[in-house]
Coordinates of C-alpha atoms in Angstrom, one line a residue:
X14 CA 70.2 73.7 9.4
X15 CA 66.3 73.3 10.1
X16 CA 65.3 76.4 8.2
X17 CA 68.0 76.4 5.1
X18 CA 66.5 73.0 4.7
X19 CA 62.9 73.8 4.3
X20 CA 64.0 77.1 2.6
X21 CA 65.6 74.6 0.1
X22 CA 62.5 72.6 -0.2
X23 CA 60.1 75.5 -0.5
X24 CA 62.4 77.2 -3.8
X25 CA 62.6 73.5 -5.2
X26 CA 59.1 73.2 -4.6
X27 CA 57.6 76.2 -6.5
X28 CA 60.4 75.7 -9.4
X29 CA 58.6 72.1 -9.8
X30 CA 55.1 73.6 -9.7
X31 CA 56.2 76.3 -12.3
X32 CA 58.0 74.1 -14.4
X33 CA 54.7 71.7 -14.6
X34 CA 52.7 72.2 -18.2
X35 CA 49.0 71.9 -17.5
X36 CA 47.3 70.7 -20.9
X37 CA 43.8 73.1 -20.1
X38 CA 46.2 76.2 -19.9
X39 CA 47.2 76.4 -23.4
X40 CA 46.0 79.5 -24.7
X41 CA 45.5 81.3 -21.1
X42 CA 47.0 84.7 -20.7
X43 CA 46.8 87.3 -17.8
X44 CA 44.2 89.6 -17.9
X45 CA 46.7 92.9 -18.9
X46 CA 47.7 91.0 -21.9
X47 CA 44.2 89.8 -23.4
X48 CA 43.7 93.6 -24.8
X49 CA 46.7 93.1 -27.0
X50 CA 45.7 89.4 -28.1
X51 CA 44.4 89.1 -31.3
X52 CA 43.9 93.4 -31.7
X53 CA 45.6 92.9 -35.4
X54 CA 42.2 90.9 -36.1
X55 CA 40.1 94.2 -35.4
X56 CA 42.3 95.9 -37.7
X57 CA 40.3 97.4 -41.3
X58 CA 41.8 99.4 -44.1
X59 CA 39.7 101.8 -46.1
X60 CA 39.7 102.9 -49.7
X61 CA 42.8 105.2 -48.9
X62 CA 44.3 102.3 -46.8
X63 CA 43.8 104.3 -43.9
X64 CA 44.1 101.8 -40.8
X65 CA 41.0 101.6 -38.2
X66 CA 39.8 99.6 -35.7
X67 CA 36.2 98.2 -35.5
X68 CA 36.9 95.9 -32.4
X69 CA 35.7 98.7 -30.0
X70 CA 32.6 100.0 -32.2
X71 CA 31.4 96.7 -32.0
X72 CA 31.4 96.4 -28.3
X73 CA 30.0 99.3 -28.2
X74 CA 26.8 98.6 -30.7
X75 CA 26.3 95.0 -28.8
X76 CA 26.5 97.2 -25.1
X77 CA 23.8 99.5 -26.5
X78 CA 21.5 96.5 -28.0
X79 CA 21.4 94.8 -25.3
X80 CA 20.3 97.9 -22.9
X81 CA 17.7 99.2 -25.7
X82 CA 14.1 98.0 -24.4
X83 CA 10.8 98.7 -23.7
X84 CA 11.5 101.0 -20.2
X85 CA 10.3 104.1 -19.4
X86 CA 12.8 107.1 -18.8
X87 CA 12.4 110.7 -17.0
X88 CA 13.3 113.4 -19.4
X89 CA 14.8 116.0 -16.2
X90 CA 17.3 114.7 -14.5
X91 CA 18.7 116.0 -11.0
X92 CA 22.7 115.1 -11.2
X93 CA 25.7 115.4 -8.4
X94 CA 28.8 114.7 -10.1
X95 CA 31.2 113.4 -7.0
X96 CA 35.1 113.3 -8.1
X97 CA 37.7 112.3 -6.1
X98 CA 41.1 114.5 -5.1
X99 CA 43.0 112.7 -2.9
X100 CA 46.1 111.5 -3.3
X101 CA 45.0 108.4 -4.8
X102 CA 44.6 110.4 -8.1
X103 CA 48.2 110.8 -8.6
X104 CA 48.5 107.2 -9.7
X105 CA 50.0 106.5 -12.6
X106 CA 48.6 104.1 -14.0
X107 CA 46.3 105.8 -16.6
X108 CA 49.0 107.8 -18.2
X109 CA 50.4 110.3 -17.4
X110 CA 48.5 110.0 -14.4
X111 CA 44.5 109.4 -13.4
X112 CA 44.1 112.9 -12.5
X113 CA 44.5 113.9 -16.2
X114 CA 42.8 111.6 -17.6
X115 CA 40.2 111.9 -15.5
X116 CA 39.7 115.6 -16.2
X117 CA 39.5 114.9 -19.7
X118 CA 37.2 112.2 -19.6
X119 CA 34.7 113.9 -17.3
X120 CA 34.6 117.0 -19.2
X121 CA 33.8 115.4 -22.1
X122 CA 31.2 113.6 -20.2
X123 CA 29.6 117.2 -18.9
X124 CA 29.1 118.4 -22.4
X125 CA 27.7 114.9 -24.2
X126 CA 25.6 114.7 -20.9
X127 CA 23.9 118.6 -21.9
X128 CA 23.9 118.1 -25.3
X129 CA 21.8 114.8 -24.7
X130 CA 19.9 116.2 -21.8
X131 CA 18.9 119.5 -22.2
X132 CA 16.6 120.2 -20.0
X133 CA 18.9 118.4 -17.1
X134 CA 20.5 119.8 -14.3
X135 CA 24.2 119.0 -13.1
X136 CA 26.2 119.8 -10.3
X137 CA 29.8 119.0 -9.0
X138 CA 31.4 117.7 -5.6
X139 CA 35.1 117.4 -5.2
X140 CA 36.4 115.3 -1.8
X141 CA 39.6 115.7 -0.2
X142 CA 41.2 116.2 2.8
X143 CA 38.4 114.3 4.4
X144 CA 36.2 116.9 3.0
X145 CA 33.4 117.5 0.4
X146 CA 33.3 120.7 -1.3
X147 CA 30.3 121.6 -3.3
X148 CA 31.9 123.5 -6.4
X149 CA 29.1 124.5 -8.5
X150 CA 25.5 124.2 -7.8
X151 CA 22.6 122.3 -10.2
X152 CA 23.0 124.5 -13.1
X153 CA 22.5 123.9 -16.9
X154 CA 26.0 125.7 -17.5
X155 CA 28.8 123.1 -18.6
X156 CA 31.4 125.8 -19.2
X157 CA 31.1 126.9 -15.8
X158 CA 31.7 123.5 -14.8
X159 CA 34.5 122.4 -16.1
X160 CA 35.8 125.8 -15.2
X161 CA 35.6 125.1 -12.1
X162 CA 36.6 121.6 -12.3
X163 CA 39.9 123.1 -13.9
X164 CA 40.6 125.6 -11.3
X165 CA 40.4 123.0 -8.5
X166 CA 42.4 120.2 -10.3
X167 CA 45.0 119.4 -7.4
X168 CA 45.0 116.1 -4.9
X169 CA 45.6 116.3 -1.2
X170 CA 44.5 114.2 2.0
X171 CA 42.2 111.0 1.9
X172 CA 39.0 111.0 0.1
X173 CA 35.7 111.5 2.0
X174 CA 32.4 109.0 0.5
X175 CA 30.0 109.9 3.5
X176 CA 30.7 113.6 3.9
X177 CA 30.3 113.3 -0.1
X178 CA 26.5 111.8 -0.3
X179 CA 25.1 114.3 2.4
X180 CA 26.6 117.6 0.8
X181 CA 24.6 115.5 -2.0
X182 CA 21.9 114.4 -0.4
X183 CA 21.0 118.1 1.6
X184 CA 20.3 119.6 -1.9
X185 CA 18.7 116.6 -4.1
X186 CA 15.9 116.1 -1.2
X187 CA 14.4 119.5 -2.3
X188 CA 14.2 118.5 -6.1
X189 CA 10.5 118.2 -7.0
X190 CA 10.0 114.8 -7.4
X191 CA 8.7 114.3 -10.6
X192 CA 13.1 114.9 -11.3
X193 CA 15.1 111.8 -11.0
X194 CA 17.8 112.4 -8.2
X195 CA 21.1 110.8 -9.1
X196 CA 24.7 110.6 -7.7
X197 CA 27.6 109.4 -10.0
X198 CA 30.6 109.5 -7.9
X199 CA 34.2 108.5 -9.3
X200 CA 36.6 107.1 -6.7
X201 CA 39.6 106.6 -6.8
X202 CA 40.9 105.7 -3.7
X203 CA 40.9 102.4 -2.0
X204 CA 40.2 103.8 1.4
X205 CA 37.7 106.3 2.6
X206 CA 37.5 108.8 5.8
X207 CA 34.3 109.0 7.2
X208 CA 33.2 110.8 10.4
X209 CA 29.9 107.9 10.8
X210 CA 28.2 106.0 10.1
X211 CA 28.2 105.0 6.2
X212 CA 25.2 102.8 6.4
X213 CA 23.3 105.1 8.2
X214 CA 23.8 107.2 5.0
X215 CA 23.0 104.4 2.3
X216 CA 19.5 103.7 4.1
X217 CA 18.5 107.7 3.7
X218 CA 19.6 108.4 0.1
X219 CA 17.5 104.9 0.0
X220 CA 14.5 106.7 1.2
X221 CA 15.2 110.1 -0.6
X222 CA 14.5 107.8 -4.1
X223 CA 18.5 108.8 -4.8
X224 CA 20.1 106.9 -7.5
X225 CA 24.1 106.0 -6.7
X226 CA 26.0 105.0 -9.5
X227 CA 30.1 104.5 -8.7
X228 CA 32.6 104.5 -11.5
X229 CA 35.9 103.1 -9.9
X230 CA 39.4 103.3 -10.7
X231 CA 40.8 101.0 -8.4
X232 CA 39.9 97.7 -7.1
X233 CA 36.2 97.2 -6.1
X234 CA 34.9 98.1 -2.6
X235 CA 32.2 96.6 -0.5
X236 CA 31.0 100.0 1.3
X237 CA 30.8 100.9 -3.1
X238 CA 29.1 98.1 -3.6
X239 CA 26.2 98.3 -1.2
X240 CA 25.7 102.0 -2.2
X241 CA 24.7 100.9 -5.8
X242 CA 22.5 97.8 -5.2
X243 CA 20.5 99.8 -2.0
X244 CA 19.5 102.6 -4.2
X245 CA 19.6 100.7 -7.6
X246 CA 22.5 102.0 -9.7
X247 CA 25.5 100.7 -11.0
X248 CA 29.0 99.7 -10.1
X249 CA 31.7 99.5 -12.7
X250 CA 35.6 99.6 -12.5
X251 CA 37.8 101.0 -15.4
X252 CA 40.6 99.1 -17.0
X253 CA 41.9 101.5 -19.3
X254 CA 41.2 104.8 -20.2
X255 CA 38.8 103.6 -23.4
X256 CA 37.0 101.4 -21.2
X257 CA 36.6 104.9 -18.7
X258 CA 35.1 106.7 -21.0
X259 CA 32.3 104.0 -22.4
X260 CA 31.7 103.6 -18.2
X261 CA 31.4 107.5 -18.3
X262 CA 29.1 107.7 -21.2
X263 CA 26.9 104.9 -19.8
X264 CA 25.4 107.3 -17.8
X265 CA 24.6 110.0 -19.9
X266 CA 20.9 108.3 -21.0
X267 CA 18.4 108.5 -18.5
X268 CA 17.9 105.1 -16.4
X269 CA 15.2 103.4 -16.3
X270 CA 12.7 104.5 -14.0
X271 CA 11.1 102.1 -10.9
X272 CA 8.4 100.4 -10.7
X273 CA 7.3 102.7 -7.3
X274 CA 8.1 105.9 -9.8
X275 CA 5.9 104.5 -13.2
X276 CA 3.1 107.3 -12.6
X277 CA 3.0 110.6 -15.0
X278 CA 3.0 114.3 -13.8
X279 CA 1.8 117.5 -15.9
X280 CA 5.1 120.1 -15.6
X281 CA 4.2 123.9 -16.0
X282 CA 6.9 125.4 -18.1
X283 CA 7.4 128.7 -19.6
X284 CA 9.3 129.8 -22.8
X285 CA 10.8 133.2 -22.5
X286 CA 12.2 135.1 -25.5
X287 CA 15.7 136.7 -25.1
X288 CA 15.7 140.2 -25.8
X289 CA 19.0 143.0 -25.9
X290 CA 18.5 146.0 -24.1
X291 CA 20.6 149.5 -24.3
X292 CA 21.2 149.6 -20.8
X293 CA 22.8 146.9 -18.2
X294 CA 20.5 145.0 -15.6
X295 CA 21.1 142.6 -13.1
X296 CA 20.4 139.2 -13.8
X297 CA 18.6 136.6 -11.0
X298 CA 21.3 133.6 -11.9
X299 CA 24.5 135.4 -11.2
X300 CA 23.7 138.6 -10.3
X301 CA 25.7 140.7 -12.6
X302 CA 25.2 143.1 -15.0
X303 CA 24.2 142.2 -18.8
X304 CA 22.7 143.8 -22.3
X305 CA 20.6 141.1 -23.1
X306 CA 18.4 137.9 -21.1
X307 CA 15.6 136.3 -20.9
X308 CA 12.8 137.2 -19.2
X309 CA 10.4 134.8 -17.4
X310 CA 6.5 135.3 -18.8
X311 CA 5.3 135.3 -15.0
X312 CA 7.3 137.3 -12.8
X313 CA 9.5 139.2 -15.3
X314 CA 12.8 138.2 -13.8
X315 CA 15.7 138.2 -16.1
X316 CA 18.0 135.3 -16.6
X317 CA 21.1 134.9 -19.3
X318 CA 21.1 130.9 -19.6
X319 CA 18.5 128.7 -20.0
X320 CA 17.2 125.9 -19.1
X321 CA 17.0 127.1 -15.4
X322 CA 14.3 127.2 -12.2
X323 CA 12.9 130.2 -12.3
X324 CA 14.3 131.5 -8.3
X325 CA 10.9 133.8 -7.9
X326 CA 7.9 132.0 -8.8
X327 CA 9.7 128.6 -9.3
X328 CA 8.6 128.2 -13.1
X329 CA 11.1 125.8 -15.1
X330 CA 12.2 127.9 -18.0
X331 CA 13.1 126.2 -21.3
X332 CA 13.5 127.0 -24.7
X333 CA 11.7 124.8 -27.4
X334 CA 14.4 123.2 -29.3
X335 CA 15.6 122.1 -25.8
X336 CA 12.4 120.0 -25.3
X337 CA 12.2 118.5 -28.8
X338 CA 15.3 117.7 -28.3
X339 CA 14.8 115.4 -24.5
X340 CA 12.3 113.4 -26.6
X341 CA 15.0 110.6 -28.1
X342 CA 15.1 109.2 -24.6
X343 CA 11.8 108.2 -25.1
X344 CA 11.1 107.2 -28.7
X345 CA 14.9 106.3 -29.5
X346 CA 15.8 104.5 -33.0
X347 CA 14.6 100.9 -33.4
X348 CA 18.2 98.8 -33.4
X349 CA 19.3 98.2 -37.0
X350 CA 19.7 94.4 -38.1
X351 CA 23.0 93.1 -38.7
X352 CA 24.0 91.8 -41.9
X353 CA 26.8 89.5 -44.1
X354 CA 27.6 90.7 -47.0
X355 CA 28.6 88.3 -49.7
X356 CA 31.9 88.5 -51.6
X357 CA 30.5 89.5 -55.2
X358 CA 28.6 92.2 -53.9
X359 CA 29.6 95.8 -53.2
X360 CA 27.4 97.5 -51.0
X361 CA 27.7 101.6 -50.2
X362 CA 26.8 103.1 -46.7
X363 CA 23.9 105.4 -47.2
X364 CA 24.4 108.3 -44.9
X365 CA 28.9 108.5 -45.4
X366 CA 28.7 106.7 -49.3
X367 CA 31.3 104.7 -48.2
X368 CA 32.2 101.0 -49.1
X369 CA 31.0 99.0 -46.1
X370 CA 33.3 96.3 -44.7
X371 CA 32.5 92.9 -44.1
X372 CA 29.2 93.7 -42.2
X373 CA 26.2 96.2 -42.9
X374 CA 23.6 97.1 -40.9
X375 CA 19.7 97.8 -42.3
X376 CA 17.0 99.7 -40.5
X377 CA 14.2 97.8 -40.3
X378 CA 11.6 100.7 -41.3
X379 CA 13.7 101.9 -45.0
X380 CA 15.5 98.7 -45.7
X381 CA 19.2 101.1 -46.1
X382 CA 22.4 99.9 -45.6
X383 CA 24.9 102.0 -42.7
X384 CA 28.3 101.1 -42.2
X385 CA 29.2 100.6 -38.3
X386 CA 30.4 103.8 -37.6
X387 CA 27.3 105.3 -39.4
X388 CA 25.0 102.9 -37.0
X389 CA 26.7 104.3 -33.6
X390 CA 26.1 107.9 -35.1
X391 CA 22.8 107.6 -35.2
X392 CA 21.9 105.6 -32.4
X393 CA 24.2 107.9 -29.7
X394 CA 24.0 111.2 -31.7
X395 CA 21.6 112.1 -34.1
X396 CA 18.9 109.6 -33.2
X397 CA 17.1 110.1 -36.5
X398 CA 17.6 107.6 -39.1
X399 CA 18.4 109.4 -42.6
X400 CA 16.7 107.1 -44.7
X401 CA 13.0 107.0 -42.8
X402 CA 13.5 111.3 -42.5

């Protein structure tokens, strides 16, 4: 009688509580909803009534203004890219599951990250099984990557952070060190299996000068969390696959380097010419038989992609259009001033000739007017305004 009485209580209880209007909750919603609120706001219609969103573009433009500053960047860049297999991946949350999307996203990620790093170096670690497997090593290949990422594309087991960082850590410790060392890891699992000590870990990618940058799919984590603010990265958890691939592509520019790191260093580099031969010769990279290379000017070793390490004399091996191409980092497009435009006007984007809606945005150098989509363009792609050139 005891416990259907206070059973009683407790139902009638929380049916009060729920039923109770709360004047400072009117126009509250739950977090999964607030992506749908207002989206028909967002909503523009071109000349051909063609429907298209702006809300996203214009997160995306404030996000980029407010990181564009006065910091100095490294132009080659040491990257392990750590992706979690386990089990946790078969979530299906992300449609049709995080697996998927996560392949999609992260090979997309591997070829913005060459085209905007040429001279870079990238590398991938898959963990499962309460393993880390080293699939490919610091290359400037991103077929080869994502072949490889492809070929392996299957969960098992629990996910493995510590065994992760030192299959990291035992080949970023040799990169010269005028190279940024970085780790980008994306977990997925809530729980880790590790055979140590975890903090032991953190304190010596600490001292190595390695960068640790976690892109979550799950909840946060505290072991994730004291990774990223020990060495200095970033920590950022996904909400939907849109918001995935902005966190993705937040780390293709080169961070800012520290204040211990703010000294210059002279890099001897050599530009080979490729050449086709009649005959077949081995190549240094991957040892197998081709017409045509590149030969380094000071040992004469032949190699079939470029940029590489030279694995002889240790010359880094470039091609010019790849270094021309490194120096946006460094001398990126001043942000463009945002603009009303009034209702008796009609204003014309400059690069795309296309009406511009609502807002335009002027370079501060040429005084033209780009349209939003034009603005993001050429801030994350070409990086040369078309009206200064």
């Amino acid at each position: 009688w005891y416990q259907r009485r206070v059973r009683d209580y407790s139902f009638s209880h929380t049916m009060s509580l729920l039923e109770e209007e709360d004047p400072n909750d009117e126009g509250k919603v739950y977090d999964w909803e607030k992506k749908y609120v207002g989206s028909w706001v967002n909503v523009l219609e071109d000349e051909k009534g063609a429907i298209k969103s702006a809300g996203r573009n214009a997160s995306r433009r404030q996000r980029r203004d407010n990181e564009m500053g006065t910091v100095k960047r490294g132009m080659r860049r040491h990257v392990f890219l750590v992706v979690d297999m386990s089990r946790a991946m078969d979530d299906n949350d992300l449609r049709p599951n995080r697996l998927q999307v996560s392949l999609k996203i992260i090979s997309n990620f591997i070829k913005e990250f060459y085209d905007q790093n040429p001279i870079s170096q990238l590398g991938l670690i898959i963990t499962r099984k309460g393993v880390a497997e080293k699939l490919t090593e610091l290359s400037g290949n991103p077929k080869r990557h994502i072949q490889e990422l492809q070929k392996h594309a299957h969960t098992a087991g629990e996910a493995s952070l510590q065994n992760a960082l030192e299959v990291a850590k035992s080949t970023l410790r040799h990169v010269p060190k005028y190279g940024s060392r970085e780790v980008l890891i994306v977990l997925s699992a809530l729980t880790v299996c590790d055979p140590g000590d975890i903090f032991a870990t953190i304190k010596e990618l600490k001292k190595e000068n390695i960068r640790c940058s976690v892109v979550g799919l799950s909840a946060e984590m505290f072991v994730c969390r004291k990774l990223v603010q020990e060495t200095s990265g970033q920590y950022s958890i996904v909400k939907n696959e849109d918001h995935f691939q902005e966190m993705m592509h937040l780390h293709i520019p080169p961070p800012p380097l520290p204040p211990t790191r703010m000294d210059a260093s002279l890099i001897l580099m050599g530009f080979p010419q490729q050449f086709t031969d009649r005959e077949t010769s081995l190549c240094v990279c991957h040892r197998k038989l081709q017409y045509g290379g590149y030969l380094c000017p000071q040992c004469k070793c032949k190699y079939c992609e470029l940029p590489t390490d030279c694995k002889i004399c240790g010359l880094t091996l470039v091609l010019s259009p790849h270094l021309a191409r490194s120096y946006h980092h460094l001398f990126p497009v001043p942000s463009f001033d945002e603009k009303n435009i009034s209702s008796n006007r009609e204003e014309l984007c400059f690069a795309c000739l296309n009406k511009i809606q609502e807002r335009m945005y002027n370079c501060p150098k040429c005084q033209k007017h780009f349209c939003l989509e034009c603005d993001i363009f050429i801030h994350e792609s070409l990086h040369n305004c078309p009206g200064c050139e």
